[in-house]
Amino acid sequence: MPIGQHLFRSTALVTGAGRGIGLGIATALAKAGFQVALTDIDEDSAARSASLLGDQGYPTLAMKLDVTQADAWAHAVGEVTARWGGLDLLVNNAGISPRGTIESTDEALWDRTLAINLKGPWLGIKASLPSLQRRQGTIVNIGSTRATRPMPGLFSYVTSKAGLLGLTRQVAVETLGQGVTCNMVAPGWVDTPGERLIQAEQGRPDFPQGVSNLTTPEDVGGAVVFLASPAGRKVNGIILYLDSGLHVADDAGMVYLPDEQSVRYHQPIANPFTPPSEPRS
Ligand SMILES: NC(=O)c1ccc[n+]([C@@H]2O[C@H](COP(=O)([O-])OP(=O)(O)OC[C@H]3O[C@@H](n4cnc5c(N)ncnc54)[C@H](O)[C@@H]3O)[C@@H](O)[C@H]2O)c1
């Protein structure tokens, strides 16, 4: 029996669903039979994406939701409950990945990254938990391979995604025995509008042609559908890497061009550790 038939008329809320990975997840869920609330801080993009799916006959709802605001979460969960009776799946996807080292990251950037990438998922889980408990629902947090494979220059991002992994495992433990599950999906590099903007800011013209090992928004959507399926509900408290296995061997180079030179898009650090030359007094 196709996975979607089990999930028909289940209800999902996806954050950051206006574009990129969030839209890929919302699309996969709609095709699998979910009624999907597409939420985003950018109300117009949420509305555009919801009508894209609505026009194909899928039941959707578009809402403005800034994940850093507890009252906005209460409102969003209330709207979904009023429309569809409750929530079966929460997908915490909204996130930012600003560049910055220990030194160049200022407090405002740290606070913003942690608020969106880590506090947001907590507020969402807190607001959704009564409904998820009632309906034996599940939570999927969108992390990153960088949660366990740090990269120089991604200071606040790596810290937030490592925190999100801790949160995922903590939620799985606290909800054990309640019929609720919580997992993290960790994509490798994904070509999305947000990532293209960052590449442009970094002076890189575009995603290089012919890059191998890219993950797609559809890949992430497929993983979320699996975790919400009956078979996926045996999975709890894990990090599911979607990077073709690069995290196993990664040494700060993530994506490889397919030519003989095997150019690393992110350069490895030349001298990772220099011991002090004299003992400190
Ligand atoms: N693109 C990648 O290479 C990649 C790799 C691994 C993990 N991820 C993760 O996937 C998720 C989505 O990334 P993407 O590449 O699709 O990004 P994106 O920038 O293309 O899309 C992110 C969406 O989140 C929304 N958003 C931003 N702040 C928000 C807030 N406070 N409240 C609600 N919505 C907000 C944006 O408006 C946007 O629509 C992020 O959590 C990111 O860390 C991305």
Tab-separated table of C-alpha atoms and ligand atoms in Angstrom:
chain	number	residue	atom	x	y	z
A	1	MET	CA	0.000	0.000	0.000
A	2	PRO	CA	1.501	3.404	-0.887
A	3	ILE	CA	2.709	5.383	2.111
A	4	GLY	CA	0.226	8.207	1.364
A	5	GLN	CA	-2.827	6.053	1.973
A	6	HIS	CA	-1.893	5.740	5.642
A	7	LEU	CA	-1.471	9.465	5.986
A	8	PHE	CA	-4.630	10.653	4.240
A	9	ARG	CA	-6.276	13.461	6.180
A	10	SER	CA	-3.409	13.731	8.615
A	11	THR	CA	-2.477	17.324	9.327
A	12	ALA	CA	0.967	18.919	9.137
A	13	LEU	CA	2.367	22.352	9.926
A	14	VAL	CA	5.623	23.301	8.174
A	15	THR	CA	7.609	26.417	9.096
A	16	GLY	CA	9.581	28.388	6.502
A	17	ALA	CA	7.400	26.741	3.839
A	18	GLY	CA	7.301	29.726	1.479
A	19	ARG	CA	10.323	28.533	-0.483
A	20	GLY	CA	13.307	26.197	-0.600
A	21	ILE	CA	13.391	23.073	1.548
A	22	GLY	CA	10.185	24.000	3.406
A	23	LEU	CA	8.270	24.136	0.137
A	24	GLY	CA	9.777	20.778	-0.881
A	25	ILE	CA	8.609	19.271	2.399
A	26	ALA	CA	5.108	20.769	2.114
A	27	THR	CA	4.796	19.456	-1.450
A	28	ALA	CA	5.890	15.933	-0.506
A	29	LEU	CA	3.464	15.910	2.435
A	30	ALA	CA	0.556	17.139	0.294
A	31	LYS	CA	1.265	14.403	-2.267
A	32	ALA	CA	1.367	11.841	0.557
A	33	GLY	CA	-2.140	12.796	1.661
A	34	PHE	CA	-1.492	15.391	4.367
A	35	GLN	CA	-3.510	18.531	4.857
A	36	VAL	CA	-0.677	21.052	5.073
A	37	ALA	CA	-0.426	24.414	6.828
A	38	LEU	CA	2.331	26.322	5.038
A	39	THR	CA	3.690	28.981	7.376
A	40	ASP	CA	6.431	31.556	6.917
A	41	ILE	CA	7.531	34.894	8.332
A	42	ASP	CA	7.044	36.069	4.732
A	43	GLU	CA	3.257	35.881	4.452
A	44	ASP	CA	3.216	36.434	0.680
A	45	SER	CA	5.545	33.529	-0.060
A	46	ALA	CA	3.483	31.231	2.206
A	47	ALA	CA	0.320	32.285	0.367
A	48	ARG	CA	1.933	31.820	-3.079
A	49	SER	CA	3.224	28.343	-2.222
A	50	ALA	CA	-0.071	27.287	-0.628
A	51	SER	CA	-2.053	28.328	-3.690
A	52	LEU	CA	0.437	26.529	-5.941
A	53	LEU	CA	-0.513	23.325	-4.120
A	54	GLY	CA	-4.151	24.328	-3.667
A	55	ASP	CA	-4.490	24.790	-7.433
A	56	GLN	CA	-3.455	21.138	-7.840
A	57	GLY	CA	-6.289	20.081	-5.549
A	58	TYR	CA	-4.326	19.603	-2.317
A	59	PRO	CA	-5.899	20.918	0.916
A	60	THR	CA	-3.642	23.685	2.244
A	61	LEU	CA	-3.661	26.637	4.597
A	62	ALA	CA	-1.301	29.634	4.424
A	63	MET	CA	-0.297	31.549	7.530
A	64	LYS	CA	2.206	34.168	8.650
A	65	LEU	CA	4.267	32.686	11.473
A	66	ASP	CA	7.466	34.138	12.907
A	67	VAL	CA	8.822	31.113	14.769
A	68	THR	CA	10.525	33.281	17.408
A	69	GLN	CA	7.170	34.528	18.760
A	70	ALA	CA	5.271	32.369	21.281
A	71	ASP	CA	1.964	34.176	20.690
A	72	ALA	CA	2.280	33.643	16.930
A	73	TRP	CA	2.715	29.914	17.576
A	74	ALA	CA	-0.412	29.815	19.772
A	75	HIS	CA	-2.358	31.540	17.008
A	76	ALA	CA	-1.064	29.211	14.249
A	77	VAL	CA	-1.774	25.992	16.149
A	78	GLY	CA	-5.226	27.379	17.060
A	79	GLU	CA	-5.983	28.064	13.381
A	80	VAL	CA	-4.932	24.557	12.292
A	81	THR	CA	-7.001	23.008	15.079
A	82	ALA	CA	-10.042	25.107	14.164
A	83	ARG	CA	-9.738	24.120	10.481
A	84	TRP	CA	-8.691	20.467	10.707
A	85	GLY	CA	-9.227	19.404	14.339
A	86	GLY	CA	-5.575	19.189	15.413
A	87	LEU	CA	-1.995	18.519	14.393
A	88	ASP	CA	-0.340	15.167	13.552
A	89	LEU	CA	3.024	16.436	12.330
A	90	LEU	CA	5.111	19.493	13.164
A	91	VAL	CA	8.063	20.244	10.857
A	92	ASN	CA	10.478	22.824	12.253
A	93	ASN	CA	12.213	23.857	9.029
A	94	ALA	CA	12.599	27.660	9.190
A	95	GLY	CA	16.237	28.574	9.665
A	96	ILE	CA	19.033	30.930	8.701
A	97	SER	CA	22.685	30.097	8.069
A	98	PRO	CA	24.698	33.286	8.402
A	99	ARG	CA	28.460	33.169	8.007
A	100	GLY	CA	30.696	34.314	10.878
A	101	THR	CA	33.564	33.113	13.041
A	102	ILE	CA	33.908	33.258	16.841
A	103	GLU	CA	35.323	36.774	16.502
A	104	SER	CA	33.234	38.181	13.661
A	105	THR	CA	29.898	36.967	15.061
A	106	ASP	CA	28.392	39.776	17.147
A	107	GLU	CA	25.798	39.347	19.872
A	108	ALA	CA	22.931	40.452	17.638
A	109	LEU	CA	23.756	37.778	15.048
A	110	TRP	CA	24.186	35.107	17.730
A	111	ASP	CA	20.817	36.044	19.270
A	112	ARG	CA	19.057	36.039	15.895
A	113	THR	CA	20.447	32.687	14.766
A	114	LEU	CA	19.716	30.988	18.061
A	115	ALA	CA	16.223	32.538	18.221
A	116	ILE	CA	15.185	31.280	14.777
A	117	ASN	CA	17.068	27.964	14.614
A	118	LEU	CA	16.740	26.781	18.221
A	119	LYS	CA	14.254	28.766	20.286
A	120	GLY	CA	11.714	28.664	17.410
A	121	PRO	CA	11.529	24.850	17.338
A	122	TRP	CA	11.161	24.739	21.135
A	123	LEU	CA	8.304	27.263	21.073
A	124	GLY	CA	6.663	25.304	18.252
A	125	ILE	CA	6.934	22.007	20.066
A	126	LYS	CA	5.597	23.571	23.270
A	127	ALA	CA	2.578	25.027	21.471
A	128	SER	CA	1.862	21.848	19.475
A	129	LEU	CA	2.485	19.232	22.140
A	130	PRO	CA	-1.065	18.958	23.552
A	131	SER	CA	-2.398	18.271	20.059
A	132	LEU	CA	0.457	15.919	19.174
A	133	GLN	CA	-0.107	13.989	22.404
A	134	ARG	CA	-3.826	13.708	21.717
A	135	ARG	CA	-3.282	12.492	18.153
A	136	GLN	CA	-0.093	10.450	18.740
A	137	GLY	CA	1.754	12.759	16.406
A	138	THR	CA	5.361	13.335	15.435
A	139	ILE	CA	7.944	16.112	15.198
A	140	VAL	CA	10.665	16.501	12.567
A	141	ASN	CA	13.350	19.136	13.056
A	142	ILE	CA	15.406	20.154	10.017
A	143	GLY	CA	19.012	20.221	11.159
A	144	SER	CA	22.175	19.973	9.110
A	145	THR	CA	25.208	17.746	8.695
A	146	ARG	CA	26.897	20.702	10.389
A	147	ALA	CA	25.174	19.736	13.653
A	148	THR	CA	27.922	17.154	14.087
A	149	ARG	CA	30.471	18.271	11.450
A	150	PRO	CA	31.448	21.852	12.282
A	151	MET	CA	32.887	24.087	9.572
A	152	PRO	CA	35.064	27.178	10.092
A	153	GLY	CA	33.051	30.361	9.531
A	154	LEU	CA	29.647	28.958	10.466
A	155	PHE	CA	29.856	29.681	14.179
A	156	SER	CA	26.315	30.591	15.242
A	157	TYR	CA	24.765	28.202	12.712
A	158	VAL	CA	26.747	25.139	13.789
A	159	THR	CA	26.082	25.949	17.441
A	160	SER	CA	22.345	26.308	16.810
A	161	LYS	CA	22.065	23.052	14.843
A	162	ALA	CA	24.076	21.133	17.454
A	163	GLY	CA	21.649	22.574	20.022
A	164	LEU	CA	18.745	21.447	17.872
A	165	LEU	CA	20.102	17.901	17.912
A	166	GLY	CA	20.206	18.032	21.724
A	167	LEU	CA	16.675	19.420	21.763
A	168	THR	CA	15.510	16.636	19.416
A	169	ARG	CA	16.886	13.929	21.680
A	170	GLN	CA	15.590	15.635	24.819
A	171	VAL	CA	12.074	15.914	23.352
A	172	ALA	CA	12.194	12.232	22.331
A	173	VAL	CA	13.060	11.308	25.924
A	174	GLU	CA	10.488	13.564	27.566
A	175	THR	CA	7.695	12.287	25.302
A	176	LEU	CA	8.586	8.586	25.487
A	177	GLY	CA	5.470	6.668	26.406
A	178	GLN	CA	3.201	9.472	25.128
A	179	GLY	CA	3.053	8.107	21.584
A	180	VAL	CA	4.939	11.149	20.275
A	181	THR	CA	8.221	10.834	18.341
A	182	CYS	CA	10.848	13.455	17.518
A	183	ASN	CA	13.693	13.197	14.995
A	184	MET	CA	16.133	15.414	13.119
A	185	VAL	CA	16.682	15.278	9.353
A	186	ALA	CA	20.143	16.577	8.461
A	187	PRO	CA	20.566	17.533	4.796
A	188	GLY	CA	23.897	18.135	3.129
A	189	TRP	CA	24.129	21.040	0.702
A	190	VAL	CA	20.811	22.012	-0.922
A	191	ASP	CA	20.337	24.470	-3.794
A	192	THR	CA	17.708	26.861	-2.383
A	193	PRO	CA	16.952	30.584	-2.736
A	194	GLY	CA	18.464	31.241	0.708
A	195	GLU	CA	21.662	29.374	-0.067
A	196	ARG	CA	22.011	31.151	-3.438
A	197	LEU	CA	21.761	34.525	-1.699
A	198	ILE	CA	24.539	33.544	0.695
A	199	GLN	CA	26.741	32.297	-2.151
A	200	ALA	CA	26.220	35.620	-3.936
A	201	GLU	CA	27.107	37.574	-0.772
A	202	GLN	CA	30.298	35.503	-0.550
A	203	GLY	CA	31.248	36.590	-4.074
A	204	ARG	CA	30.472	33.230	-5.609
A	205	PRO	CA	28.481	33.686	-8.778
A	206	ASP	CA	26.231	30.685	-8.407
A	207	PHE	CA	26.147	27.034	-7.542
A	208	PRO	CA	28.912	25.585	-9.728
A	209	GLN	CA	27.805	23.517	-12.688
A	210	GLY	CA	28.013	19.780	-12.246
A	211	VAL	CA	28.404	19.681	-8.485
A	212	SER	CA	27.763	16.175	-7.261
A	213	ASN	CA	26.252	15.164	-3.955
A	214	LEU	CA	23.704	17.951	-3.724
A	215	THR	CA	20.607	17.070	-1.731
A	216	THR	CA	17.257	18.314	-3.098
A	217	PRO	CA	14.209	19.755	-1.297
A	218	GLU	CA	12.324	16.715	-2.645
A	219	ASP	CA	14.837	14.381	-0.935
A	220	VAL	CA	14.176	16.135	2.377
A	221	GLY	CA	10.410	15.934	1.775
A	222	GLY	CA	10.676	12.189	1.159
A	223	ALA	CA	12.541	11.682	4.431
A	224	VAL	CA	9.897	13.631	6.366
A	225	VAL	CA	7.101	11.572	4.767
A	226	PHE	CA	8.906	8.390	5.791
A	227	LEU	CA	9.349	9.548	9.405
A	228	ALA	CA	5.619	10.327	9.582
A	229	SER	CA	4.627	6.968	8.083
A	230	PRO	CA	3.774	3.932	10.260
A	231	ALA	CA	7.203	2.373	9.591
A	232	GLY	CA	8.907	5.680	10.386
A	233	ARG	CA	7.131	5.906	13.712
A	234	LYS	CA	9.482	3.194	15.019
A	235	VAL	CA	12.279	5.755	14.618
A	236	ASN	CA	12.786	8.136	17.525
A	237	GLY	CA	15.499	10.525	18.727
A	238	ILE	CA	17.803	10.106	15.718
A	239	ILE	CA	19.691	12.295	13.279
A	240	LEU	CA	18.948	11.117	9.724
A	241	TYR	CA	21.723	12.345	7.441
A	242	LEU	CA	20.751	13.087	3.838
A	243	ASP	CA	24.206	13.798	2.424
A	244	SER	CA	25.114	10.623	0.523
A	245	GLY	CA	27.381	9.727	3.438
A	246	LEU	CA	29.772	12.680	3.174
A	247	HIS	CA	29.581	13.307	6.927
A	248	VAL	CA	31.407	10.013	7.486
A	249	ALA	CA	34.571	11.268	5.816
A	250	ASP	CA	34.140	15.033	5.788
A	251	ASP	CA	37.202	17.120	6.656
A	252	ALA	CA	35.518	20.488	6.108
A	253	GLY	CA	35.148	19.927	2.333
A	254	MET	CA	31.565	19.014	1.649
A	255	VAL	CA	30.781	19.111	-2.050
A	256	TYR	CA	33.078	17.826	-4.755
A	257	LEU	CA	33.196	18.861	-8.391
A	258	PRO	CA	33.213	15.796	-10.589
A	259	ASP	CA	36.463	16.502	-12.496
A	260	GLU	CA	39.849	14.881	-11.911
A	261	GLN	CA	41.040	17.776	-9.742
A	262	SER	CA	38.239	17.049	-7.283
A	263	VAL	CA	38.025	20.717	-6.307
A	264	ARG	CA	36.671	21.333	-2.835
A	265	TYR	CA	34.097	24.098	-2.788
A	266	HIS	CA	34.743	24.747	0.886
A	267	GLN	CA	38.501	24.694	1.327
A	268	PRO	CA	39.893	22.588	4.165
A	269	ILE	CA	41.876	24.505	6.777
A	270	ALA	CA	45.582	24.421	5.992
A	271	ASN	CA	46.978	24.125	9.493
A	272	PRO	CA	44.320	22.924	11.873
A	273	PHE	CA	46.358	22.978	15.069
A	274	THR	CA	49.510	24.792	16.117
A	275	PRO	CA	50.717	23.827	19.573
A	276	PRO	CA	52.110	26.625	21.758
A	277	SER	CA	55.897	26.891	21.256
A	278	GLU	CA	56.685	27.589	24.917
A	279	PRO	CA	54.981	26.519	28.101
A	280	ARG	CA	52.697	29.210	29.492
A	281	SER	CA	53.717	30.741	32.811
B	1	LIG	N1	20.185	24.913	1.863
B	1	LIG	C1	21.042	24.132	2.480
B	1	LIG	O1	22.147	23.849	1.945
B	1	LIG	C2	20.709	23.530	3.836
B	1	LIG	C3	21.512	22.463	4.297
B	1	LIG	C4	21.225	21.895	5.543
B	1	LIG	C5	20.171	22.383	6.296
B	1	LIG	N2	19.403	23.427	5.824
B	1	LIG	C6	18.315	23.892	6.689
B	1	LIG	O2	17.080	23.790	5.989
B	1	LIG	C7	16.187	24.817	6.433
B	1	LIG	C8	15.649	25.591	5.235
B	1	LIG	O3	16.740	26.145	4.519
B	1	LIG	P1	16.609	26.728	3.026
B	1	LIG	O4	17.940	26.549	2.392
B	1	LIG	O5	15.401	26.204	2.376
B	1	LIG	O6	16.434	28.295	3.373
B	1	LIG	P2	15.693	29.483	2.593
B	1	LIG	O7	16.334	30.728	3.100
B	1	LIG	O8	15.668	29.263	1.116
B	1	LIG	O9	14.201	29.380	3.166
B	1	LIG	C9	13.965	29.600	4.534
B	1	LIG	C10	12.557	30.084	4.754
B	1	LIG	O10	12.428	30.335	6.170
B	1	LIG	C11	11.753	31.571	6.342
B	1	LIG	N3	12.099	32.184	7.639
B	1	LIG	C12	13.222	32.854	7.993
B	1	LIG	N4	13.127	33.317	9.244
B	1	LIG	C13	11.930	32.906	9.720
B	1	LIG	C14	11.243	33.068	10.949
B	1	LIG	N5	11.770	33.783	11.967
B	1	LIG	N6	10.026	32.499	11.098
B	1	LIG	C15	9.470	31.806	10.081
B	1	LIG	N7	10.052	31.638	8.886
B	1	LIG	C16	11.268	32.187	8.701
B	1	LIG	C17	12.179	32.427	5.157
B	1	LIG	O11	11.252	33.492	4.921
B	1	LIG	C18	12.246	31.410	4.036
B	1	LIG	O12	11.021	31.301	3.352
B	1	LIG	C19	16.984	25.671	7.423
B	1	LIG	O13	16.714	25.254	8.736
B	1	LIG	C20	18.429	25.355	7.050
B	1	LIG	O14	19.313	25.539	8.132
B	1	LIG	C21	19.667	24.012	4.614
